[in-house]
Short mmCIF file of C-alpha atoms and ligand atoms in Angstrom, two decimals:
data_model
loop_
_atom_site.label_atom_id
_atom_site.label_comp_id
_atom_site.label_asym_id
_atom_site.label_seq_id
_atom_site.Cartn_x
_atom_site.Cartn_y
_atom_site.Cartn_z
CA UNK A 1 -20.10 -28.43 84.23
CA UNK A 2 -22.99 -27.40 81.33
CA UNK A 3 -22.06 -26.17 78.08
CA UNK A 4 -21.81 -22.47 78.05
CA UNK A 5 -21.21 -20.64 74.67
CA UNK A 6 -21.82 -16.82 76.09
CA UNK A 7 -19.41 -14.43 73.97
CA UNK A 8 -18.11 -17.35 71.60
CA UNK A 9 -18.01 -17.02 67.93
CA UNK A 10 -19.60 -19.62 65.56
CA UNK A 11 -17.12 -19.40 62.79
CA UNK A 12 -16.71 -23.04 61.95
CA UNK A 13 -17.93 -26.36 63.56
CA UNK A 14 -14.26 -27.79 64.15
CA UNK A 15 -13.92 -25.48 66.83
CA UNK A 16 -16.74 -26.90 68.78
CA UNK A 17 -17.36 -30.08 70.60
CA UNK A 18 -19.95 -33.13 70.16
CA UNK A 19 -21.48 -31.95 73.68
CA UNK A 20 -21.68 -28.05 72.28
CA UNK A 21 -23.06 -29.04 69.01
CA UNK A 22 -25.96 -31.19 70.60
CA UNK A 23 -26.75 -28.42 73.24
CA UNK A 24 -27.38 -26.03 69.90
CA UNK A 25 -29.39 -28.87 68.54
CA UNK A 26 -31.49 -29.36 71.70
CA UNK A 27 -31.83 -25.67 71.98
CA UNK A 28 -32.83 -25.03 68.48
CA UNK A 29 -35.60 -28.09 69.11
CA UNK A 30 -37.08 -26.20 72.17
CA UNK A 31 -37.14 -22.90 70.31
CA UNK A 32 -39.05 -24.73 67.35
CA UNK A 33 -41.39 -26.08 69.69
CA UNK A 34 -41.78 -22.40 71.30
CA UNK A 35 -42.41 -20.96 68.05
CA UNK A 36 -44.98 -23.60 67.16
CA UNK A 37 -46.80 -23.41 70.22
CA UNK A 38 -46.92 -19.21 70.08
CA UNK A 39 -44.82 -19.09 73.09
CA UNK A 40 -43.08 -15.63 73.00
CA UNK A 41 -39.36 -15.85 73.47
CA UNK A 42 -37.90 -12.38 73.58
CA UNK A 43 -34.93 -13.11 75.53
CA UNK A 44 -32.83 -10.96 74.43
CA UNK A 45 -34.55 -7.88 74.34
CA UNK A 46 -32.47 -4.64 74.20
CA UNK A 47 -29.74 -6.20 72.13
CA UNK A 48 -28.93 -5.16 68.72
CA UNK A 49 -27.08 -7.53 65.78
CA UNK A 50 -26.07 -6.56 62.26
CA UNK A 51 -25.85 -9.01 59.16
CA UNK A 52 -23.20 -8.10 56.76
CA UNK A 53 -23.89 -9.95 53.35
CA UNK A 54 -20.89 -9.93 50.56
CA UNK A 55 -23.18 -12.50 48.73
CA UNK A 56 -26.72 -13.05 47.85
CA UNK A 57 -29.18 -14.69 50.43
CA UNK A 58 -32.43 -15.80 50.94
CA UNK A 59 -32.75 -18.19 54.07
CA UNK A 60 -29.70 -17.24 55.84
CA UNK A 61 -30.39 -13.83 55.84
CA UNK A 62 -33.90 -14.19 56.64
CA UNK A 63 -33.04 -16.77 59.14
CA UNK A 64 -31.33 -14.42 61.10
CA UNK A 65 -33.91 -11.51 60.73
CA UNK A 66 -36.70 -13.38 61.97
CA UNK A 67 -34.56 -15.30 64.61
CA UNK A 68 -33.30 -11.69 65.78
CA UNK A 69 -36.82 -10.02 66.05
CA UNK A 70 -38.34 -13.02 67.80
CA UNK A 71 -35.47 -12.76 70.42
CA UNK A 72 -36.69 -9.39 70.73
CA UNK A 73 -33.46 -8.06 69.18
CA UNK A 74 -32.82 -4.71 66.78
CA UNK A 75 -31.72 -6.03 63.22
CA UNK A 76 -29.59 -4.56 60.48
CA UNK A 77 -28.86 -5.59 57.36
CA UNK A 78 -26.22 -4.31 55.09
CA UNK A 79 -26.16 -5.68 51.69
CA UNK A 80 -22.91 -6.29 49.35
CA UNK A 81 -23.07 -3.11 47.95
CA UNK A 82 -24.19 -0.67 50.90
CA UNK A 83 -21.08 -0.51 53.72
CA UNK A 84 -17.54 0.58 53.35
CA UNK A 85 -16.29 -2.99 54.14
CA UNK A 86 -13.71 -4.07 51.93
CA UNK A 87 -13.63 -1.23 49.72
CA UNK A 88 -12.95 2.01 52.04
CA UNK A 89 -12.45 0.00 55.32
CA UNK A 90 -10.49 -2.81 56.10
CA UNK A 91 -12.24 -5.82 57.95
CA UNK A 92 -10.58 -5.10 60.84
CA UNK A 93 -11.27 -1.71 61.12
CA UNK A 94 -15.01 -2.42 60.34
CA UNK A 95 -15.27 -4.87 63.18
CA UNK A 96 -14.02 -2.65 65.74
CA UNK A 97 -16.49 -0.06 64.71
CA UNK A 98 -19.74 -2.56 64.26
CA UNK A 99 -18.21 -4.34 68.05
CA UNK A 100 -18.73 -0.54 69.45
CA UNK A 101 -22.72 -0.67 68.11
CA UNK A 102 -24.04 -4.07 68.10
CA UNK A 103 -23.90 -7.19 70.40
CA UNK A 104 -23.32 -9.36 67.45
CA UNK A 105 -22.18 -9.44 63.89
CA UNK A 106 -23.47 -11.98 60.97
CA UNK A 107 -21.12 -12.28 58.09
CA UNK A 108 -21.35 -13.84 54.51
CA UNK A 109 -18.58 -13.68 52.52
CA UNK A 110 -15.70 -15.17 50.56
CA UNK A 111 -12.69 -15.52 52.17
CA UNK A 112 -12.81 -17.48 55.70
CA UNK A 113 -9.77 -15.12 56.95
CA UNK A 114 -12.30 -12.38 56.74
CA UNK A 115 -14.53 -13.97 59.07
CA UNK A 116 -12.06 -15.12 61.46
CA UNK A 117 -10.52 -11.44 61.66
CA UNK A 118 -13.86 -10.13 62.01
CA UNK A 119 -14.27 -12.38 64.92
CA UNK A 120 -10.73 -11.93 66.26
CA UNK A 121 -11.40 -8.09 66.48
CA UNK A 122 -15.00 -6.82 66.95
CA UNK A 123 -15.06 -7.93 70.71
CA UNK A 124 -18.89 -9.41 70.37
CA UNK A 125 -19.74 -13.03 69.05
CA UNK A 126 -19.28 -13.42 65.28
CA UNK A 127 -21.62 -15.96 63.31
CA UNK A 128 -20.43 -17.25 59.77
CA UNK A 129 -23.32 -17.00 57.48
CA UNK A 130 -21.25 -19.05 54.70
CA UNK A 131 -17.90 -18.44 52.99
CA UNK A 132 -15.50 -19.95 50.73
CA UNK A 133 -14.79 -22.85 53.07
CA UNK A 134 -17.64 -23.19 55.49
CA UNK A 135 -21.47 -22.94 55.89
CA UNK A 136 -21.53 -23.88 59.74
CA UNK A 137 -25.04 -22.88 60.29
CA UNK A 138 -26.41 -24.57 57.76
CA UNK A 139 -25.45 -27.86 59.45
CA UNK A 140 -27.40 -27.25 62.30
CA UNK A 141 -30.61 -27.27 60.48
CA UNK A 142 -29.40 -30.20 58.26
CA UNK A 143 -28.79 -32.42 61.33
CA UNK A 144 -32.16 -31.01 63.17
CA UNK A 145 -34.04 -32.07 60.02
CA UNK A 146 -32.06 -35.85 60.39
CA UNK A 147 -33.33 -35.79 64.16
CA UNK A 148 -36.85 -34.92 63.11
CA UNK A 149 -37.07 -37.75 60.77
CA UNK A 150 -34.99 -40.54 62.46
CA UNK A 151 -36.51 -40.14 66.26
CA UNK A 152 -33.31 -38.07 67.49
CA UNK A 153 -30.95 -40.95 66.95
CA UNK A 154 -28.51 -40.43 64.61
CA UNK A 155 -25.53 -42.42 65.58
CA UNK A 156 -24.57 -44.82 62.83
CA UNK A 157 -26.67 -43.31 60.24
CA UNK A 158 -25.05 -42.75 57.14
CA UNK A 159 -24.91 -39.37 54.90
CA UNK A 160 -24.13 -39.30 51.57
CA UNK A 161 -22.91 -36.19 50.06
CA UNK A 162 -23.37 -36.20 46.30
CA UNK A 163 -21.55 -34.35 43.70
CA UNK A 164 -19.27 -31.38 44.88
CA UNK A 165 -17.89 -32.95 47.68
CA UNK A 166 -15.15 -30.28 47.96
CA UNK A 167 -17.13 -27.14 48.47
CA UNK A 168 -18.00 -25.52 51.79
CA UNK A 169 -21.38 -27.43 52.63
CA UNK A 170 -19.88 -30.70 51.80
CA UNK A 171 -16.70 -29.83 54.06
CA UNK A 172 -19.06 -28.82 56.67
CA UNK A 173 -21.17 -31.95 56.46
CA UNK A 174 -18.00 -34.12 56.72
CA UNK A 175 -16.77 -32.70 60.40
CA UNK A 176 -20.52 -32.55 61.52
CA UNK A 177 -21.20 -36.23 60.84
CA UNK A 178 -17.49 -37.26 62.25
CA UNK A 179 -18.51 -35.00 65.61
CA UNK A 180 -21.93 -36.63 65.76
CA UNK A 181 -21.35 -40.03 65.14
CA UNK A 182 -22.63 -40.45 61.83
CA UNK A 183 -20.92 -41.84 58.49
CA UNK A 184 -19.95 -39.84 55.83
CA UNK A 185 -19.70 -40.56 52.54
CA UNK A 186 -18.26 -38.33 49.91
CA UNK A 187 -19.78 -39.59 46.67
CA UNK A 188 -17.92 -37.52 43.60
CA UNK A 189 -15.28 -37.80 40.88
CA UNK A 190 -11.95 -37.58 42.36
CA UNK A 191 -11.55 -33.84 40.75
CA UNK A 192 -14.17 -32.91 43.65
CA UNK A 193 -13.00 -34.58 46.90
CA UNK A 194 -12.45 -32.83 49.71
CA UNK A 195 -8.87 -31.97 50.25
CA UNK A 196 -6.75 -34.46 51.95
CA UNK A 197 -5.65 -32.86 55.27
CA UNK A 198 -9.05 -32.40 56.27
CA UNK A 199 -10.22 -35.80 55.25
CA UNK A 200 -7.67 -37.01 57.87
CA UNK A 201 -8.58 -34.59 60.44
CA UNK A 202 -12.52 -35.81 60.17
CA UNK A 203 -11.09 -39.34 59.99
CA UNK A 204 -9.44 -39.20 63.20
CA UNK A 205 -12.25 -37.44 65.09
CA UNK A 206 -14.97 -40.09 63.15
CA UNK A 207 -12.43 -42.93 64.64
CA UNK A 208 -13.08 -41.27 67.97
CA UNK A 209 -16.91 -41.05 67.99
CA UNK A 210 -17.01 -44.70 66.09
CA UNK A 211 -18.36 -43.57 62.54
CA UNK A 212 -16.32 -43.45 59.23
CA UNK A 213 -15.21 -40.84 56.72
CA UNK A 214 -15.29 -42.48 53.05
CA UNK A 215 -14.73 -41.36 49.34
CA UNK A 216 -16.03 -42.88 46.55
CA UNK A 217 -16.37 -42.24 42.74
CA UNK A 218 -19.31 -45.10 42.50
CA UNK A 219 -23.13 -43.46 43.23
CA UNK A 220 -23.95 -47.48 43.66
CA UNK A 221 -21.72 -48.23 46.15
CA UNK A 222 -21.77 -44.84 47.97
CA UNK A 223 -25.56 -44.63 48.30
CA UNK A 224 -26.01 -48.26 48.97
CA UNK A 225 -28.12 -48.38 52.33
CA UNK A 226 -27.71 -44.72 53.28
CA UNK A 227 -29.97 -42.65 55.28
CA UNK A 228 -29.52 -39.52 53.80
CA UNK A 229 -28.79 -38.36 50.26
CA UNK A 230 -27.44 -34.64 50.16
CA UNK A 231 -27.31 -32.36 47.17
CA UNK A 232 -25.77 -29.08 46.79
CA UNK A 233 -25.07 -26.84 43.45
CA UNK A 234 -22.55 -27.60 41.08
CA UNK A 235 -21.21 -24.52 40.88
CA UNK A 236 -20.93 -22.30 44.18
CA UNK A 237 -21.28 -18.42 44.52
CA UNK A 238 -17.88 -16.71 43.88
CA UNK A 239 -16.94 -19.47 41.51
CA UNK A 240 -16.31 -17.89 37.98
CA UNK A 241 -18.34 -18.53 35.00
CA UNK A 242 -15.75 -20.80 32.99
CA UNK A 243 -16.31 -24.14 35.63
CA UNK A 244 -19.94 -24.60 34.40
CA UNK A 245 -18.87 -26.64 31.34
CA UNK A 246 -16.55 -28.51 33.18
CA UNK A 247 -18.72 -29.57 36.28
CA UNK A 248 -21.57 -30.27 34.32
CA UNK A 249 -19.32 -32.95 32.32
CA UNK A 250 -18.03 -34.13 35.52
CA UNK A 251 -21.01 -34.08 37.85
CA UNK A 252 -23.67 -35.02 36.07
CA UNK A 253 -23.24 -38.85 36.95
CA UNK A 254 -23.95 -37.60 40.77
CA UNK A 255 -27.14 -36.05 39.86
CA UNK A 256 -29.79 -37.34 42.73
CA UNK A 257 -31.95 -39.61 40.37
CA UNK A 258 -34.86 -41.51 41.62
CA UNK A 259 -32.06 -44.88 40.28
CA UNK A 260 -29.69 -43.01 43.17
CA UNK A 261 -32.29 -42.67 45.84
CA UNK A 262 -33.06 -46.64 45.16
CA UNK A 263 -29.56 -47.61 45.98
CA UNK A 264 -30.35 -45.82 49.45
CA UNK A 265 -32.21 -47.56 52.48
CA UNK A 266 -36.03 -47.51 52.07
CA UNK A 267 -36.54 -44.85 54.76
CA UNK A 268 -33.81 -42.67 53.21
CA UNK A 269 -34.38 -39.17 52.86
CA UNK A 270 -33.27 -36.21 50.53
CA UNK A 271 -31.67 -33.03 51.58
CA UNK A 272 -30.39 -29.83 50.04
CA UNK A 273 -29.02 -26.55 51.56
CA UNK A 274 -31.24 -25.04 48.61
CA UNK A 275 -31.68 -22.72 46.27
CA UNK A 276 -31.43 -25.95 43.92
CA UNK A 277 -31.38 -26.30 40.49
CA UNK A 278 -34.23 -28.99 39.77
CA UNK A 279 -36.14 -27.42 36.71
CA UNK A 280 -35.58 -24.40 34.41
CA UNK A 281 -37.59 -21.82 36.24
CA UNK A 282 -34.79 -19.84 37.30
CA UNK A 283 -32.64 -17.25 35.05
CA UNK A 284 -29.49 -19.58 35.58
CA UNK A 285 -31.82 -22.89 35.21
CA UNK A 286 -32.67 -21.37 31.84
CA UNK A 287 -29.94 -20.04 30.54
CA UNK A 288 -27.96 -23.51 31.43
CA UNK A 289 -30.41 -25.51 29.84
CA UNK A 290 -30.16 -23.28 26.64
CA UNK A 291 -26.16 -23.27 26.89
CA UNK A 292 -26.04 -27.57 27.67
CA UNK A 293 -28.94 -28.74 26.90
CA UNK A 294 -29.90 -29.82 30.70
CA UNK A 295 -33.05 -29.22 32.38
CA UNK A 296 -32.15 -30.44 35.82
CA UNK A 297 -28.60 -30.15 37.53
CA UNK A 298 -27.62 -31.66 41.13
CA UNK A 299 -31.13 -32.91 41.77
CA UNK A 300 -33.89 -34.81 39.58
CA UNK A 301 -37.14 -32.85 39.57
CA UNK A 302 -39.24 -35.59 40.71
CA UNK A 303 -36.79 -36.23 43.71
CA UNK A 304 -36.89 -32.76 44.83
CA UNK A 305 -40.65 -32.78 44.63
CA UNK A 306 -41.26 -36.40 46.18
CA UNK A 307 -42.36 -37.59 49.68
CA UNK A 308 -38.68 -38.26 50.57
CA UNK A 309 -37.53 -34.54 49.98
CA UNK A 310 -37.21 -32.69 53.16
CA UNK A 311 -35.78 -29.68 51.93
CA UNK A 312 -38.73 -26.99 53.44
CA UNK A 313 -38.47 -28.41 56.70
CA UNK A 314 -34.63 -28.03 56.20
CA UNK A 315 -34.78 -24.63 55.07
CA UNK A 316 -37.49 -23.68 58.09
CA UNK A 317 -35.26 -24.94 60.65
CA UNK A 318 -32.52 -22.73 59.25
CA UNK A 319 -34.34 -20.17 61.43
CA UNK A 320 -34.85 -21.95 64.78
CA UNK A 321 -31.45 -23.13 64.73
CA UNK A 322 -29.57 -19.77 63.55
CA UNK A 323 -31.95 -18.64 67.18
CA UNK A 324 -30.20 -21.24 69.11
CA UNK A 325 -27.12 -20.03 67.99
CA UNK A 326 -27.59 -16.31 68.68
CA UNK A 327 -29.20 -17.01 71.92
CA UNK A 328 -26.36 -19.43 73.36
CA UNK A 329 -23.92 -17.00 72.34
CA UNK A 330 -25.57 -13.56 73.37
CA UNK A 331 -27.08 -14.73 76.76
N1 CP B 1 -28.74 -22.40 52.11
C1 CP B 1 -28.52 -21.48 52.23
O1 CP B 1 -27.58 -20.89 52.98
O2 CP B 1 -29.36 -20.54 51.61
P1 CP B 1 -29.27 -18.98 51.23
O3 CP B 1 -28.07 -18.63 50.31
O4 CP B 1 -30.46 -18.45 50.44
O5 CP B 1 -28.92 -18.03 52.59
N1 NVA B 2 -22.12 -24.39 48.18
C1 NVA B 2 -23.40 -23.15 48.00
C2 NVA B 2 -24.18 -22.98 49.34
C3 NVA B 2 -25.53 -22.08 48.88
C4 NVA B 2 -26.22 -22.03 50.37
C5 NVA B 2 -22.50 -21.74 47.89
O1 NVA B 2 -21.59 -21.54 48.39
O2 NVA B 2 -22.93 -21.11 46.73
#
């Protein structure tokens, strides 16, 4: 039987089979081809979605908005300060209200339990646009970008996640690699390794799919021959300001530099979910430069700007992949 995701929520990739993830990736490519060719695809005309954001966003919000509009849907955006949710109204009540008005709900927030609760109570598909634990829609864009660079053949490729390998993006990457037959390497100090239970779970999934999950503290060892070097911020949204000093001290050896890229395969690409601290042209970047004397954080500017860096293709792919998730679950 073919894949049918109609009515399903999309809150973590562990809930999805390899076949389902591959189906969403194929659909994403179809939507990208249609968009490029100017072929209209207003398949969900008459439906409405709401986007709830407790944290800031550029890519995720815009991908849901443009994706939703391209599919012909009405889109409502509620920013962190402008709904009752969490302040005067519980997540559960909010879910029950929004489920009466909308056909789908996107949620970006802090606690994974909140998006789980929304999904349990809303009665319509709920999509996780990032929580402290997971960032599942990001993974589809990342993998689509890998497919585009490696001729749609990712089995046996190796992805190295550098620096904070315990964060939401790293955890999600470990899962998607295991599910799709790619080797995952978390390259980080032990303080920033993903939790042991998840590593064990992903290792078991990886074994079924002929790949491996590995953690190392050594960038030369971790990146040797790798196909993808992946970076994310050293301090994620929602973490307290006090962690910056310790993170910078611990994670500086894991900055993606030309030397690090040199350990990887000749055709290796650099990916980053963005936003990235690769210079001091942001308020936070300038502030940290002043405070800690560093002008780049997780990625060196020359790597970020190099031909191997596919970060803007990756950012564009957020839209095509999110469109696929909305279509598959709402059609
Ligand atoms: N990668 C990502 O989620 O970007 P935004 O925070 O801009 O949505
Ligand atoms: N780990 C980052 C990802 C941002 C897209 C964060 O949670 O802030």
